[in-house]
Coordinates of C-alpha atoms in Angstrom, one line a residue:
M1 CA -75.8 -69.3 15.3
E2 CA -76.3 -69.2 18.8
L3 CA -75.7 -72.8 20.8
L4 CA -75.9 -71.8 24.4
H5 CA -76.9 -68.8 26.3
A6 CA -76.1 -68.4 30.0
N7 CA -78.3 -65.8 31.6
Q8 CA -77.5 -64.2 35.0
L9 CA -75.9 -67.1 36.4
T10 CA -75.4 -67.2 40.2
K11 CA -73.7 -69.8 42.4
K12 CA -73.6 -69.4 45.9
Y13 CA -72.3 -71.6 48.7
K14 CA -73.9 -70.5 52.2
E15 CA -73.5 -66.7 51.7
N16 CA -70.6 -66.8 49.6
S17 CA -71.1 -66.0 45.8
V18 CA -68.6 -68.0 43.6
I19 CA -70.3 -66.7 40.6
Q20 CA -72.5 -63.6 40.5
D21 CA -74.8 -62.5 37.6
V22 CA -72.8 -64.0 34.8
S23 CA -74.2 -63.8 31.2
F24 CA -72.5 -64.8 28.1
T25 CA -73.4 -66.8 24.7
L26 CA -71.7 -69.6 22.8
E27 CA -72.0 -69.6 19.0
H28 CA -71.9 -72.7 16.9
G29 CA -68.5 -73.6 15.7
R30 CA -66.5 -71.3 17.9
C31 CA -63.7 -72.3 20.0
V32 CA -63.9 -70.2 23.0
A33 CA -61.2 -69.6 26.0
L34 CA -62.3 -68.8 29.4
L35 CA -59.7 -66.9 31.2
G36 CA -59.2 -65.8 34.7
P37 CA -57.3 -65.6 37.7
N38 CA -57.2 -68.4 40.3
G39 CA -60.5 -68.6 42.3
S40 CA -62.1 -66.4 39.8
G41 CA -65.0 -69.0 39.3
K42 CA -63.8 -70.9 36.0
T43 CA -64.4 -74.6 37.2
T44 CA -67.6 -73.7 38.8
T45 CA -68.9 -72.0 35.6
L46 CA -67.7 -75.0 33.5
R47 CA -69.3 -77.4 35.9
M48 CA -73.1 -75.6 35.9
L49 CA -72.7 -75.7 31.9
A50 CA -71.8 -79.4 32.2
G51 CA -74.9 -80.3 34.3
F52 CA -72.7 -81.2 37.3
I53 CA -74.0 -78.6 39.7
K54 CA -76.9 -76.4 39.6
P55 CA -76.9 -72.6 39.4
T56 CA -78.3 -71.0 42.7
E57 CA -80.0 -68.3 40.3
G58 CA -80.1 -67.8 36.6
T59 CA -81.0 -70.0 33.5
I60 CA -78.9 -72.0 30.7
A61 CA -80.6 -72.2 27.6
F62 CA -79.3 -74.7 25.0
N63 CA -80.5 -74.2 21.4
D64 CA -83.0 -71.7 22.2
E65 CA -84.5 -74.2 24.4
S66 CA -84.1 -74.2 28.7
L67 CA -82.0 -77.5 29.3
S68 CA -84.1 -80.4 30.3
R69 CA -83.2 -83.3 32.6
D70 CA -81.3 -85.0 29.8
F71 CA -79.4 -82.0 28.8
R72 CA -76.0 -83.8 29.3
Q73 CA -76.4 -85.9 26.0
H74 CA -75.4 -82.6 24.1
V75 CA -72.3 -81.9 26.4
G76 CA -68.9 -83.5 26.5
Y77 CA -67.1 -82.7 29.8
L78 CA -63.3 -82.9 30.6
P79 CA -62.5 -82.3 34.2
Q80 CA -59.0 -80.6 35.4
F81 CA -57.9 -83.8 36.7
P82 CA -59.6 -86.6 35.0
V83 CA -59.9 -90.3 36.5
F84 CA -59.3 -93.4 34.6
Y85 CA -59.3 -97.1 35.4
D86 CA -55.5 -97.9 35.1
W87 CA -56.2 -101.7 34.5
M88 CA -58.1 -100.9 31.3
T89 CA -56.7 -100.5 28.0
G90 CA -57.4 -97.3 26.2
K91 CA -60.3 -99.0 24.0
E92 CA -61.9 -100.8 27.0
F93 CA -62.2 -97.6 28.7
L94 CA -63.9 -95.7 25.6
V95 CA -66.2 -98.5 25.3
Y96 CA -67.1 -98.6 28.7
S97 CA -67.8 -94.7 28.5
G98 CA -69.7 -95.2 25.6
Q99 CA -72.0 -97.8 27.1
L100 CA -72.4 -95.4 30.1
A101 CA -73.6 -92.8 27.6
H102 CA -76.1 -95.0 26.4
L103 CA -74.7 -96.4 23.3
S104 CA -74.8 -100.3 22.5
K105 CA -71.7 -102.1 22.7
S106 CA -71.4 -102.3 18.8
E107 CA -72.0 -98.7 18.5
A108 CA -69.4 -97.7 21.6
R109 CA -66.9 -100.2 20.0
K110 CA -67.3 -98.3 16.6
R111 CA -67.2 -95.1 18.0
A112 CA -64.0 -96.0 20.2
D113 CA -62.3 -97.0 17.1
E114 CA -63.1 -93.7 15.4
L115 CA -62.0 -91.5 18.2
L116 CA -58.8 -93.5 19.1
E117 CA -57.9 -92.7 15.3
L118 CA -58.8 -89.0 15.7
V119 CA -56.8 -88.6 19.0
N120 CA -53.9 -90.7 17.6
L121 CA -54.1 -93.6 20.0
K122 CA -55.1 -96.4 17.6
E123 CA -51.4 -97.8 17.9
V124 CA -51.7 -97.9 21.6
R125 CA -55.4 -98.9 21.8
K126 CA -54.6 -102.2 23.6
L127 CA -51.8 -101.0 26.2
R128 CA -53.3 -100.5 29.4
I129 CA -53.8 -96.9 30.6
S130 CA -51.2 -97.3 33.5
K131 CA -48.6 -97.1 30.7
Y132 CA -49.9 -94.1 29.1
S133 CA -47.9 -90.7 29.2
G134 CA -49.6 -87.6 30.7
G135 CA -50.5 -86.1 27.0
M136 CA -51.7 -89.7 26.1
K137 CA -54.2 -89.7 28.8
Q138 CA -55.3 -86.3 28.4
R139 CA -56.1 -87.1 24.7
L140 CA -57.7 -90.4 25.8
G141 CA -59.9 -87.9 28.2
I142 CA -60.8 -85.9 25.3
A143 CA -61.9 -88.8 23.3
Q144 CA -64.1 -89.9 26.3
A145 CA -65.7 -86.4 26.4
L146 CA -66.4 -87.0 22.4
I147 CA -67.8 -90.7 22.6
H148 CA -71.7 -89.5 22.5
S149 CA -71.1 -87.0 19.6
P150 CA -71.9 -83.9 21.8
K151 CA -72.7 -80.6 20.4
L152 CA -70.6 -78.5 23.1
I153 CA -67.3 -79.9 24.4
I154 CA -66.1 -78.2 27.7
L155 CA -62.4 -78.8 28.7
D156 CA -61.1 -77.7 32.1
E157 CA -57.4 -76.7 31.7
P158 CA -56.9 -79.3 29.2
A159 CA -53.1 -78.7 28.8
S160 CA -52.0 -77.1 31.6
A161 CA -50.4 -79.9 33.7
L162 CA -48.7 -81.3 30.8
D163 CA -44.8 -81.2 29.6
P164 CA -44.1 -79.5 26.3
I165 CA -44.7 -82.3 24.1
G166 CA -47.9 -83.4 25.8
R167 CA -49.4 -79.9 25.8
R168 CA -48.5 -79.7 22.0
E169 CA -50.5 -83.0 21.4
V170 CA -53.3 -81.6 23.0
L171 CA -53.5 -78.0 21.2
N172 CA -52.8 -79.6 18.0
L173 CA -56.1 -81.9 18.8
M174 CA -58.0 -79.0 19.7
R175 CA -57.2 -77.2 16.5
E176 CA -58.4 -80.3 14.6
L177 CA -61.5 -80.5 17.0
K178 CA -62.5 -76.9 16.3
K179 CA -63.1 -77.3 12.6
D180 CA -66.3 -79.3 13.3
S181 CA -67.2 -78.7 17.1
T182 CA -68.2 -76.1 19.4
I183 CA -65.3 -75.7 22.5
L184 CA -65.4 -74.0 25.8
F185 CA -62.1 -74.5 27.6
S186 CA -60.7 -72.9 30.6
T187 CA -57.0 -72.3 30.9
H188 CA -54.2 -70.1 32.8
I189 CA -51.7 -70.4 30.0
L190 CA -52.4 -67.3 28.1
N191 CA -50.4 -68.4 25.0
D192 CA -52.9 -71.6 24.5
A193 CA -55.8 -69.1 24.4
E194 CA -54.2 -67.1 21.8
E195 CA -53.0 -69.8 19.9
V196 CA -56.2 -72.0 19.3
S197 CA -59.3 -69.7 20.5
D198 CA -61.4 -67.8 18.3
E199 CA -63.0 -65.7 21.1
I200 CA -62.0 -64.8 24.9
L201 CA -64.2 -64.7 27.7
L202 CA -62.5 -63.1 30.8
L203 CA -63.6 -63.8 34.2
N204 CA -62.7 -62.0 37.6
N205 CA -64.2 -62.2 41.0
G206 CA -66.9 -64.3 39.7
N207 CA -68.0 -62.0 37.0
V208 CA -67.5 -61.5 33.3
I209 CA -65.6 -58.7 32.6
E210 CA -65.2 -59.0 28.8
Q211 CA -66.2 -61.3 25.9
G212 CA -64.9 -61.0 22.1
S213 CA -62.4 -61.7 19.7
M214 CA -58.9 -60.5 20.3
H215 CA -59.5 -57.7 17.7
E216 CA -62.7 -56.9 19.6
L217 CA -61.0 -56.7 22.8
E218 CA -58.4 -54.6 21.5
S219 CA -61.1 -52.2 20.3
V220 CA -62.7 -52.1 23.7
Q221 CA -59.6 -51.7 25.6
N222 CA -58.6 -48.9 23.0
T223 CA -55.0 -48.7 23.2
V224 CA -52.1 -48.9 20.9
T225 CA -48.3 -49.5 21.7
L226 CA -45.7 -47.7 19.7
K227 CA -42.0 -48.9 19.4
L228 CA -39.5 -46.1 18.9
A229 CA -35.8 -46.1 18.8
F230 CA -33.3 -43.4 17.7
S231 CA -29.6 -43.9 16.3
D232 CA -28.3 -41.7 19.3
E233 CA -29.8 -40.8 22.8
P234 CA -31.2 -37.2 22.7
K235 CA -31.2 -35.8 26.2
F236 CA -34.2 -35.7 28.1
I237 CA -36.0 -37.8 25.6
E238 CA -38.4 -39.8 27.6
E239 CA -39.5 -36.6 29.6
R240 CA -40.1 -34.8 26.2
L241 CA -42.2 -37.9 24.9
K242 CA -44.3 -37.7 28.2
E243 CA -45.2 -34.2 27.1
I244 CA -47.1 -35.1 24.0
E245 CA -50.8 -34.9 24.4
S246 CA -51.7 -38.2 22.7
V247 CA -49.2 -40.1 24.7
F248 CA -50.2 -41.1 28.2
K249 CA -47.6 -43.7 29.1
V250 CA -44.0 -44.2 28.1
H251 CA -41.8 -47.2 29.2
R252 CA -38.2 -47.9 28.4
V253 CA -36.9 -51.2 27.3
Q254 CA -33.2 -51.3 26.5
D255 CA -33.0 -49.2 23.6
D256 CA -36.3 -49.1 22.7
F257 CA -39.2 -46.6 24.0
L258 CA -42.6 -48.3 24.2
L259 CA -45.3 -45.5 24.0
T260 CA -49.2 -46.2 25.0
V261 CA -51.6 -44.2 22.9
H262 CA -55.3 -44.0 22.4
D263 CA -55.5 -42.7 18.8
L264 CA -52.8 -43.9 16.6
Q265 CA -53.4 -41.4 13.8
T266 CA -53.3 -38.4 16.0
A267 CA -50.3 -40.0 17.9
R268 CA -48.3 -40.6 14.6
K269 CA -48.6 -37.1 13.7
Q270 CA -47.6 -35.4 16.8
L271 CA -44.8 -37.8 17.4
L272 CA -43.1 -37.2 14.0
E273 CA -43.6 -33.6 14.4
V274 CA -41.7 -33.7 17.5
V275 CA -38.8 -36.1 15.9
H276 CA -38.5 -33.5 13.1
N277 CA -38.6 -30.1 15.6
E278 CA -36.3 -31.9 17.8
D279 CA -34.0 -33.1 15.1
W280 CA -33.8 -36.8 16.4
Q281 CA -32.5 -39.4 14.5
L282 CA -35.5 -42.0 14.5
T283 CA -34.4 -45.3 13.6
K284 CA -37.4 -47.5 14.4
F285 CA -41.3 -46.8 14.4
E286 CA -43.5 -49.7 15.0
V287 CA -46.8 -50.4 16.1
A288 CA -46.4 -53.2 18.5
K289 CA -48.8 -56.2 18.2
T290 CA -51.0 -56.4 21.4
S291 CA -50.4 -59.7 23.4
L292 CA -53.5 -61.3 25.0
E293 CA -51.5 -61.0 28.6
D294 CA -51.5 -57.2 27.8
L295 CA -55.3 -57.4 27.4
F296 CA -56.0 -59.5 30.3
M297 CA -53.7 -57.7 32.9
K298 CA -55.4 -54.3 31.7
A299 CA -59.0 -55.7 31.9
V300 CA -58.4 -57.6 35.3
K301 CA -56.8 -54.4 37.1
E302 CA -59.9 -52.5 36.1

C-alpha cells in the first residue's frame, strides 16, 4: 500500500537546480535507502519530504492526499547532525520533544519511557546527554524522531559518523524499527544500505536514476559476473575468453578470472564448450554475487 508519492519534485536556488523532476513512491512497511554521491541532492530531498523546505515545483502526496499544513505530524525526522541540549538528561529531552509535538506532559513522559526502552537507553535515562557516546546520542535522536508515533521515519546519514560499535547499535535499532514502521534513510555507506534496506533509491545529479529491490536492480542492469579458475594457466586464456560472444568483459584477480556476461545460460554453454575444446582443467565455476557497490557504480556511470 502506497504511503507517500513524490511527483516531479524540483528545488532551485536562484538558477541552480539541486533537485530536478524527482518522482518516486514509498510503500507502507518498507525500509528504503536513499543513495547518491556527495552533492547529489539527498539531504535536500529528505528536507522537502520532512516539510522543512518547500519544493520549487512538484507535489508530495501522503496517504493519497496532498500534504496539508500539519503534515509533519505524520513524519519523524533525524538530521545528519542532530543538536541536543547537553545539560538535559535523555528522558528530559524526550519529554521536552514530546511536548513540542503537542503531547501532554503525562503522554510525553509515558512515550519517553517506552522509547528509552526501545532504543536501549533506559539505564542511562537520568544521565546528562553530555555524557552520552556518539551511538547513544544517535539512538536518542531516533527516539526523538519517534516521539509522536509518525507513519514515516526519515533519517539523514544515521550511522555514517559513528565508530563501529555505535554504527552497529544504530543498524540493529533500524532493523527492529523496520518491522513496524516505514523508514527512508540516506547513506553513503553502501554496506549499511545492503544490510538493512528492502529497497534502494539511487540519486545522481539531482535525478532518480534507479529504484527497486536488489533483485530488481540486478534485473535492470542485466549483467551477471562469473568467477573461473584453472589448475594450470593455459596460454592466452584471457584473450581467448574475451573472444567468446556472450562475454563482454574479462578481469583478472589473482588466480581467478571474473567474466561479465548478459545471458547466464548462453554464457555457461559457450564457456564450457571452449573449456572442453581447449582441454583446460577448470577448477572453479561460480556465479558471483552482485554487490550494491557494483550496481551503484554502474548506474552512476551511465
